[in-house]
Structures are given as structure tokens and as C-alpha cells.
Coordinates of C-alpha atoms in Angstrom, one line a residue:
X1 CA 149.0 -201.6 122.4
X2 CA 148.7 -198.3 120.6
X3 CA 150.3 -195.0 121.7
X4 CA 147.0 -193.6 122.9
X5 CA 146.3 -196.7 125.0
X6 CA 149.8 -196.3 126.6
X7 CA 149.1 -192.7 127.4
X8 CA 145.7 -193.2 128.8
X9 CA 146.8 -196.4 130.6
X10 CA 149.7 -194.6 132.2
X11 CA 147.4 -191.8 133.5
X12 CA 145.0 -194.2 135.2
X13 CA 145.5 -195.0 138.9
X14 CA 146.8 -198.4 139.8
X15 CA 144.0 -200.9 139.6
X16 CA 143.1 -202.9 142.7
X17 CA 144.1 -206.5 142.7
X18 CA 141.5 -208.8 141.2
X19 CA 139.5 -211.0 143.5
X20 CA 138.4 -214.3 141.9
X21 CA 135.0 -215.4 143.0
X22 CA 134.7 -218.8 144.6
X23 CA 133.0 -221.4 142.5
X24 CA 130.9 -222.6 145.5
X25 CA 129.8 -219.0 146.3
X26 CA 126.0 -218.6 146.2
X27 CA 124.7 -216.8 143.2
X28 CA 123.0 -213.4 143.7
X29 CA 119.3 -213.6 142.8
X30 CA 118.3 -211.3 139.9
X31 CA 115.1 -209.2 140.6
X32 CA 112.1 -210.4 138.7
X33 CA 111.6 -207.2 136.8
X34 CA 115.1 -207.4 135.4
X35 CA 114.9 -211.0 134.2
X36 CA 114.5 -211.9 130.5
X37 CA 111.0 -213.0 129.7
X38 CA 110.6 -216.8 129.4
X39 CA 110.0 -218.0 125.9
X40 CA 109.0 -221.6 126.7
X41 CA 105.3 -222.5 126.5
X42 CA 102.3 -220.6 125.4
X43 CA 102.6 -216.8 125.5
X44 CA 99.6 -215.8 127.7
X45 CA 100.1 -212.0 127.2
X46 CA 100.0 -212.6 123.5
X47 CA 96.7 -214.4 123.8
X48 CA 95.2 -211.5 125.7
X49 CA 96.6 -209.1 123.1
X50 CA 95.1 -211.2 120.3
X51 CA 91.7 -211.1 122.1
X52 CA 91.9 -207.3 122.4
X53 CA 92.7 -206.9 118.6
X54 CA 89.9 -209.3 117.7
X55 CA 87.5 -207.3 119.8
X56 CA 88.6 -204.1 118.1
X57 CA 88.0 -205.6 114.7
X58 CA 84.6 -207.0 115.7
X59 CA 83.5 -203.6 117.2
X60 CA 84.6 -201.8 114.0
X61 CA 82.8 -204.1 111.6
X62 CA 79.6 -204.8 113.6
X63 CA 78.8 -201.3 114.9
X64 CA 77.6 -199.0 112.2
X65 CA 79.2 -195.5 111.9
X66 CA 77.2 -192.5 112.8
X67 CA 76.6 -190.3 109.8
X68 CA 77.3 -186.6 110.5
X69 CA 77.2 -184.3 107.5
X70 CA 78.4 -186.9 105.0
X71 CA 77.7 -190.5 104.0
X72 CA 80.3 -192.5 105.9
X73 CA 84.0 -192.9 106.9
X74 CA 86.0 -194.6 104.2
X75 CA 88.2 -197.7 104.9
X76 CA 86.1 -198.8 107.9
X77 CA 85.9 -202.4 106.6
X78 CA 89.6 -202.4 105.9
X79 CA 90.5 -201.1 109.3
X80 CA 88.3 -203.8 111.0
X81 CA 89.8 -206.6 108.8
X82 CA 93.3 -205.3 109.6
X83 CA 92.7 -205.5 113.3
X84 CA 91.4 -209.1 112.9
X85 CA 94.5 -210.0 110.9
X86 CA 96.8 -208.6 113.6
X87 CA 94.8 -210.7 116.2
X88 CA 95.4 -213.8 114.1
X89 CA 99.1 -213.1 113.8
X90 CA 99.4 -212.6 117.6
X91 CA 97.5 -215.7 118.3
X92 CA 99.7 -217.8 116.1
X93 CA 102.9 -216.3 117.7
X94 CA 101.4 -216.9 121.2
X95 CA 100.5 -220.5 120.6
X96 CA 103.9 -221.3 119.0
X97 CA 105.7 -220.1 122.1
X98 CA 109.5 -220.7 121.7
X99 CA 109.0 -222.0 118.2
X100 CA 108.0 -218.5 117.0
X101 CA 111.7 -217.7 116.8
X102 CA 112.9 -214.2 116.3
X103 CA 109.4 -212.7 115.8
X104 CA 108.3 -214.0 119.2
X105 CA 111.4 -212.7 121.0
X106 CA 110.8 -209.3 119.4
X107 CA 107.1 -209.1 120.3
X108 CA 107.2 -210.4 123.9
X109 CA 108.8 -207.3 125.5
X110 CA 106.0 -205.2 123.9
X111 CA 103.2 -207.5 125.1
X112 CA 101.5 -205.0 127.4
X113 CA 101.6 -202.3 124.7
X114 CA 100.0 -204.7 122.3
X115 CA 97.1 -204.9 124.7
X116 CA 96.9 -201.2 125.4
X117 CA 97.0 -200.2 121.7
X118 CA 93.7 -201.9 120.6
X119 CA 92.0 -200.6 123.7
X120 CA 93.0 -197.0 122.9
X121 CA 92.1 -197.4 119.3
X122 CA 88.7 -198.8 120.3
X123 CA 88.1 -195.8 122.5
X124 CA 89.1 -193.5 119.7
X125 CA 86.8 -195.3 117.2
X126 CA 83.8 -195.2 119.6
X127 CA 84.1 -191.5 120.4
X128 CA 84.5 -190.5 116.8
X129 CA 83.0 -192.8 114.2
X130 CA 80.4 -194.7 116.3
X131 CA 79.0 -192.1 118.7
X132 CA 80.2 -188.8 117.3
X133 CA 81.0 -187.4 120.7
X134 CA 84.1 -185.8 119.1
X135 CA 82.5 -184.1 116.2
X136 CA 83.9 -184.0 112.6
X137 CA 85.8 -182.5 110.9
X138 CA 87.9 -181.5 113.9
X139 CA 88.2 -185.1 115.0
X140 CA 88.6 -188.2 112.7
X141 CA 88.6 -191.9 113.5
X142 CA 91.6 -194.2 113.0
X143 CA 90.5 -195.4 109.6
X144 CA 90.8 -191.8 108.3
X145 CA 94.5 -192.2 108.5
X146 CA 94.3 -195.1 106.1
X147 CA 92.2 -192.9 103.8
X148 CA 94.9 -190.2 103.8
X149 CA 97.7 -192.7 103.2
X150 CA 95.8 -194.1 100.2
X151 CA 94.5 -190.8 98.7
X152 CA 97.3 -188.3 99.5
X153 CA 100.4 -190.5 99.9
X154 CA 102.3 -188.7 97.1
X155 CA 102.0 -185.2 98.7
X156 CA 102.7 -186.5 102.2
X157 CA 105.7 -188.5 101.1
X158 CA 107.1 -185.6 99.1
X159 CA 106.7 -183.3 102.1
X160 CA 108.4 -185.9 104.3
X161 CA 111.4 -186.1 101.9
X162 CA 111.7 -182.3 101.8
X163 CA 111.7 -182.1 105.6
X164 CA 114.3 -184.8 105.8
X165 CA 116.5 -182.9 103.4
X166 CA 116.1 -179.6 105.3
X167 CA 116.7 -181.3 108.6
X168 CA 119.8 -183.1 107.3
X169 CA 121.4 -179.9 106.0
X170 CA 120.6 -177.8 109.0
X171 CA 121.4 -180.4 111.6
X172 CA 124.7 -181.5 110.1
X173 CA 125.8 -177.9 109.6
X174 CA 124.9 -176.9 113.1
X175 CA 126.4 -180.0 114.7
X176 CA 129.7 -179.5 112.9
X177 CA 130.1 -175.8 113.7
X178 CA 128.9 -176.3 117.2
X179 CA 131.3 -179.2 117.8
X180 CA 134.3 -177.2 116.4
X181 CA 133.3 -174.2 118.5
X182 CA 132.9 -176.2 121.7
X183 CA 136.2 -177.9 121.3
X184 CA 137.9 -174.5 120.5
X185 CA 136.4 -172.9 123.6
X186 CA 137.3 -175.8 125.8
X187 CA 140.8 -176.0 124.6
X188 CA 141.9 -172.4 124.0
X189 CA 142.0 -169.8 126.7
X190 CA 141.6 -167.0 124.2
X191 CA 138.5 -168.5 122.8
X192 CA 137.2 -169.2 126.3
X193 CA 137.7 -165.5 127.2
X194 CA 136.2 -164.0 124.1
X195 CA 133.7 -166.5 122.6
X196 CA 132.3 -168.2 125.7
X197 CA 130.6 -165.0 127.1
X198 CA 129.0 -164.4 123.7
X199 CA 127.8 -168.0 123.5
X200 CA 126.3 -167.7 127.0
X201 CA 124.6 -164.4 126.1
X202 CA 123.3 -165.1 122.7
X203 CA 122.9 -168.9 122.8
X204 CA 119.7 -169.1 124.9
X205 CA 117.8 -166.8 122.4
X206 CA 115.3 -169.1 120.6
X207 CA 116.2 -169.7 117.0
X208 CA 112.5 -169.1 116.0
X209 CA 112.8 -165.6 117.4
X210 CA 115.3 -164.8 114.6
X211 CA 112.9 -165.9 111.9
X212 CA 112.1 -162.5 110.4
X213 CA 115.8 -161.5 110.3
X214 CA 116.8 -164.9 108.8
X215 CA 114.2 -164.6 106.0
X216 CA 115.3 -160.9 105.4
X217 CA 119.0 -161.5 105.1
X218 CA 119.1 -165.0 103.6
X219 CA 119.2 -165.3 99.8
X220 CA 116.2 -167.8 99.8
X221 CA 113.6 -169.1 102.1
X222 CA 115.4 -172.5 102.1
X223 CA 118.7 -171.0 103.1
X224 CA 116.9 -169.2 105.9
X225 CA 115.3 -172.4 107.1
X226 CA 118.7 -174.2 107.0
X227 CA 120.3 -171.4 109.0
X228 CA 117.5 -171.6 111.7
X229 CA 117.7 -175.4 112.0
X230 CA 121.5 -175.2 112.2
X231 CA 121.3 -172.4 114.8
X232 CA 119.0 -174.5 117.0
X233 CA 121.4 -177.4 116.8
X234 CA 124.5 -175.3 117.3
X235 CA 124.0 -174.0 120.9
X236 CA 123.5 -177.4 122.8
X237 CA 126.2 -179.1 120.8
X238 CA 128.7 -176.2 121.4
X239 CA 127.9 -176.0 125.1
X240 CA 128.2 -179.8 125.7
X241 CA 131.3 -180.1 123.6
X242 CA 133.0 -177.3 125.5
X243 CA 131.9 -178.9 128.8
X244 CA 133.2 -182.3 127.8
X245 CA 136.6 -180.9 126.7
X246 CA 137.0 -178.7 129.8
X247 CA 136.2 -181.6 132.2
X248 CA 138.9 -184.0 130.8
X249 CA 141.3 -185.2 133.5
X250 CA 144.4 -183.0 133.3
X251 CA 146.6 -186.0 134.2
X252 CA 146.0 -187.3 130.7
X253 CA 147.5 -184.2 129.1
X254 CA 150.5 -184.3 131.5
X255 CA 151.3 -187.9 130.7
X256 CA 150.9 -187.2 127.0
X257 CA 153.2 -184.2 127.1
X258 CA 155.8 -186.2 129.1
X259 CA 155.8 -188.8 126.3
X260 CA 156.4 -186.1 123.7
X261 CA 152.8 -185.9 122.2
X262 CA 152.3 -182.8 120.1
X263 CA 149.4 -180.3 120.5
X264 CA 147.2 -181.9 117.8
X265 CA 147.5 -185.3 119.5
X266 CA 146.3 -183.9 122.7
X267 CA 143.2 -182.5 121.0
X268 CA 142.4 -185.3 118.6
X269 CA 143.4 -188.3 120.6
X270 CA 142.8 -187.3 124.2
X271 CA 140.4 -184.4 124.6
X272 CA 137.8 -185.2 121.9
X273 CA 137.5 -189.0 122.7
X274 CA 137.1 -188.2 126.4
X275 CA 134.4 -185.6 125.6
X276 CA 132.4 -187.7 123.2
X277 CA 129.7 -188.8 125.8
X278 CA 128.8 -185.2 126.4
X279 CA 129.0 -184.4 122.8
X280 CA 126.3 -187.0 122.1
X281 CA 124.1 -185.5 124.8
X282 CA 124.4 -182.2 122.9
X283 CA 123.5 -183.9 119.6
X284 CA 120.3 -185.4 121.2
X285 CA 119.3 -182.0 122.5
X286 CA 120.1 -180.4 119.2
X287 CA 118.0 -182.9 117.3
X288 CA 114.9 -182.1 119.4
X289 CA 115.4 -178.4 119.1
X290 CA 116.1 -178.5 115.4
X291 CA 113.0 -180.6 114.7
X292 CA 110.7 -178.0 116.4
X293 CA 112.4 -175.1 114.5
X294 CA 112.1 -177.1 111.3
X295 CA 108.3 -177.2 111.5
X296 CA 108.1 -173.5 112.3
X297 CA 110.4 -172.5 109.5
X298 CA 108.4 -174.6 107.0
X299 CA 105.2 -173.0 108.1
X300 CA 106.5 -169.5 107.6
X301 CA 108.4 -169.6 104.3
X302 CA 109.3 -172.9 102.8
X303 CA 107.0 -174.2 100.0
X304 CA 107.3 -177.9 100.9
X305 CA 107.7 -180.0 104.0
X306 CA 105.7 -181.4 106.8
X307 CA 105.3 -178.0 108.4
X308 CA 103.9 -176.7 105.1
X309 CA 101.7 -179.7 104.8
X310 CA 100.3 -179.0 108.3
X311 CA 99.4 -175.4 107.4
X312 CA 97.9 -176.6 104.1
X313 CA 95.7 -179.2 105.9
X314 CA 94.5 -176.6 108.4
X315 CA 93.7 -174.1 105.7
X316 CA 91.4 -176.7 104.0
X317 CA 90.0 -178.0 107.3
X318 CA 91.5 -181.4 106.3
X319 CA 92.1 -182.5 109.9
X320 CA 92.6 -186.1 109.0
X321 CA 95.5 -185.1 106.9
X322 CA 96.8 -183.0 109.8
X323 CA 96.7 -186.0 112.1
X324 CA 98.5 -188.1 109.5
X325 CA 101.2 -185.5 109.2
X326 CA 101.6 -185.4 113.0
X327 CA 101.9 -189.2 113.1
X328 CA 104.6 -189.1 110.4
X329 CA 106.4 -186.4 112.4
X330 CA 106.3 -188.6 115.6
X331 CA 107.6 -191.6 113.7
X332 CA 110.3 -189.6 111.9
X333 CA 111.6 -188.0 115.1
X334 CA 111.5 -191.3 117.0
X335 CA 113.4 -193.1 114.2
X336 CA 116.1 -190.4 114.0
X337 CA 116.6 -190.6 117.8
X338 CA 116.9 -194.4 117.5
X339 CA 119.4 -194.0 114.7
X340 CA 121.4 -191.5 116.8
X341 CA 121.4 -194.0 119.7
X342 CA 122.8 -196.7 117.3
X343 CA 125.6 -194.3 116.2
X344 CA 126.4 -193.4 119.7
X345 CA 126.6 -197.1 120.8
X346 CA 129.0 -197.7 117.8
X347 CA 131.1 -194.7 118.4
X348 CA 131.4 -195.3 122.2
X349 CA 131.8 -199.0 122.1
X350 CA 135.2 -198.6 123.7
X351 CA 133.5 -197.0 126.7
X352 CA 130.9 -199.8 127.1
X353 CA 129.9 -200.1 130.7
X354 CA 130.8 -196.5 131.6
X355 CA 128.1 -194.6 129.6
X356 CA 124.8 -194.9 131.6
X357 CA 122.4 -193.2 129.3

């Protein structure tokens, strides 16, 4: 057992004696909504989903597009064929049942979404390409996204890479400075007296409100964008880190001091580990705030990125490209949040069972 475990173990109250359950005690029934989906037999939800995707493909291929101001929407045949291919894949997985293996286990929890997705796509297709209720060029059908991916993949991919680089620089810088500031405020009375009021006064100011000043004082537009993204990340991370350090049980510090722990040990091995759950809450909040500021900064001064791509698409009335960029933004943000959840689970594995979010 390590020194830190001895310190933290000594600070805990005495645990209640264990009560061993009787082997003949009746088992508590698990609610139906919490049970794992059964994998034996035919997957009926998968068959319904396959039928829905097949109907989407048939509708797309058999119903001619309405021509409004131009010849036709590109990639209509490919979109319909892709929907039929998805239907075939789902049907095979549904009929295989438990023999589908890992693919079947991954798809089963999303069964109802696999039914809803083709229905929504079919509604989108009918209102745009088939009936023209939502007029072009302001609204485009689903196959227009395939057209953008085929025709403009290089510009869209380069813009995504530039946004990722800017987000990484700003988010990492803001998170590091915010974490250090929060720990400093939570640990030092002097910092709590002088820095905390400034943080509470200036922190709620939106980072986008400082956009003109940032572009005036920064040596380049990229540096200004990094500063704004970092500032949007800094405030939630600093506040939650300060709150986490300030809320650590004082008994841990008393026991550590009794055992002769130095000041750095109290900060690095007691305060920071105990505050990590709240630090990750601040990181999640900072990621959302930094992403919104990222798009605003790219629209105003940066010459590349998804925000710049959105402005370019709007300027040329290329609304299909705009929708494709919005879809990339949604996937990018969702992927980053998923990655941050994985990092949190790995970093807080020693607190498994106590973290409820």
C-alpha cells in the first residue's frame, strides 16, 4: 500500500462490518428497461429497420425529382442504392441473431434510431427533392451532402484540419492555465483574496465580446483566435478546479500533515486527485464554449477553418456546402466529447462507482 493510500485510508471513517448475503436469499428482479437486450434468435427491430431503409431506397429511386431552376440533383441514384445496401446489411445482421457477433451487439442498442433515421431522411427527401416544398437553393436534399463530399472534399477536409489545430492550441492552453489558476485560488488564501474577485467579475464576460480587442492587440489573426478559444476554456476550468480543491475534506490534510507530508504532497497527491471529478466538469463546459468561440473567430479573421468555410458557402449561396460543414461540426464536437469521456474514465478509474456522470 502506498503512502497516499495510507493517508487517505487513515482519514476515512471506520467502515461498517460487511454483511454477507445468504446464498438462498431471493434475487432482486432487474427492471426491464435496465436489462441487456437479448441476442438469441432473430432481431425483430433490425428487420423493421431494414424495411425502413429499403423503403427509403425505393422511394428515392422510383420517385423522380422535381426540377426547380436546374436539371436535377446529383447522386440521387447513389443515395438510393446506399439506402438499399444498408437495408441488406441490417437484414443479414437481424437474421443471424446471436451469430452476428460483435456487429450485432453494437447495433442492437441503436435499433430504434436505425428505424427513425430512414424515416427522417425520407421526409427530408420528399420535402426537398421530390415535392420542392422547401425551395432550393436554401434547402437541399440528403444526396447533396454526397455531392459536396465528392466535389469539395479537399477544401472541407483542409478547413476541418485547421479548425482542429486552432481548437487544440486554444483549448489546451486555456485548460492548463485555468487548472493552474483554479488550484492556486483554492489552495492559497492570498490568491483567493486577490484573484478570486477578479475571476468572478471578469470571467462571465463572453469571450466573443473581446473579439475586436483581441484582433487589435494580437500579432496575428491566428494568435487572436487562439487567445479567444483559450479564454472561453479558461473560465469554467478555473472555477470548477477552484471549487474542487476548496471542497476537499480537511481531514485528509490533517492526517497528511500528522504523518509529515510536505506542502507539495498535499497539493499534488491529496487536493488535485480529490478535485479531478469537478475539473473534468469544467473541461466539458470549456470544450463546448471554446467550440462556439472557435467558429465565431474563424468567421471574423482567420483565413481557414470550418467557420471560414461557413461564411464562404453563405457568400456563394452554396447552402449544401453549408449543411455539410454543419454536419462535420456536429460530428467533430460529438467525437471530441466522446474522447474526453474516455480520458475521464481512464483518469478516474480509481474512483469507479463514485462518479455519477
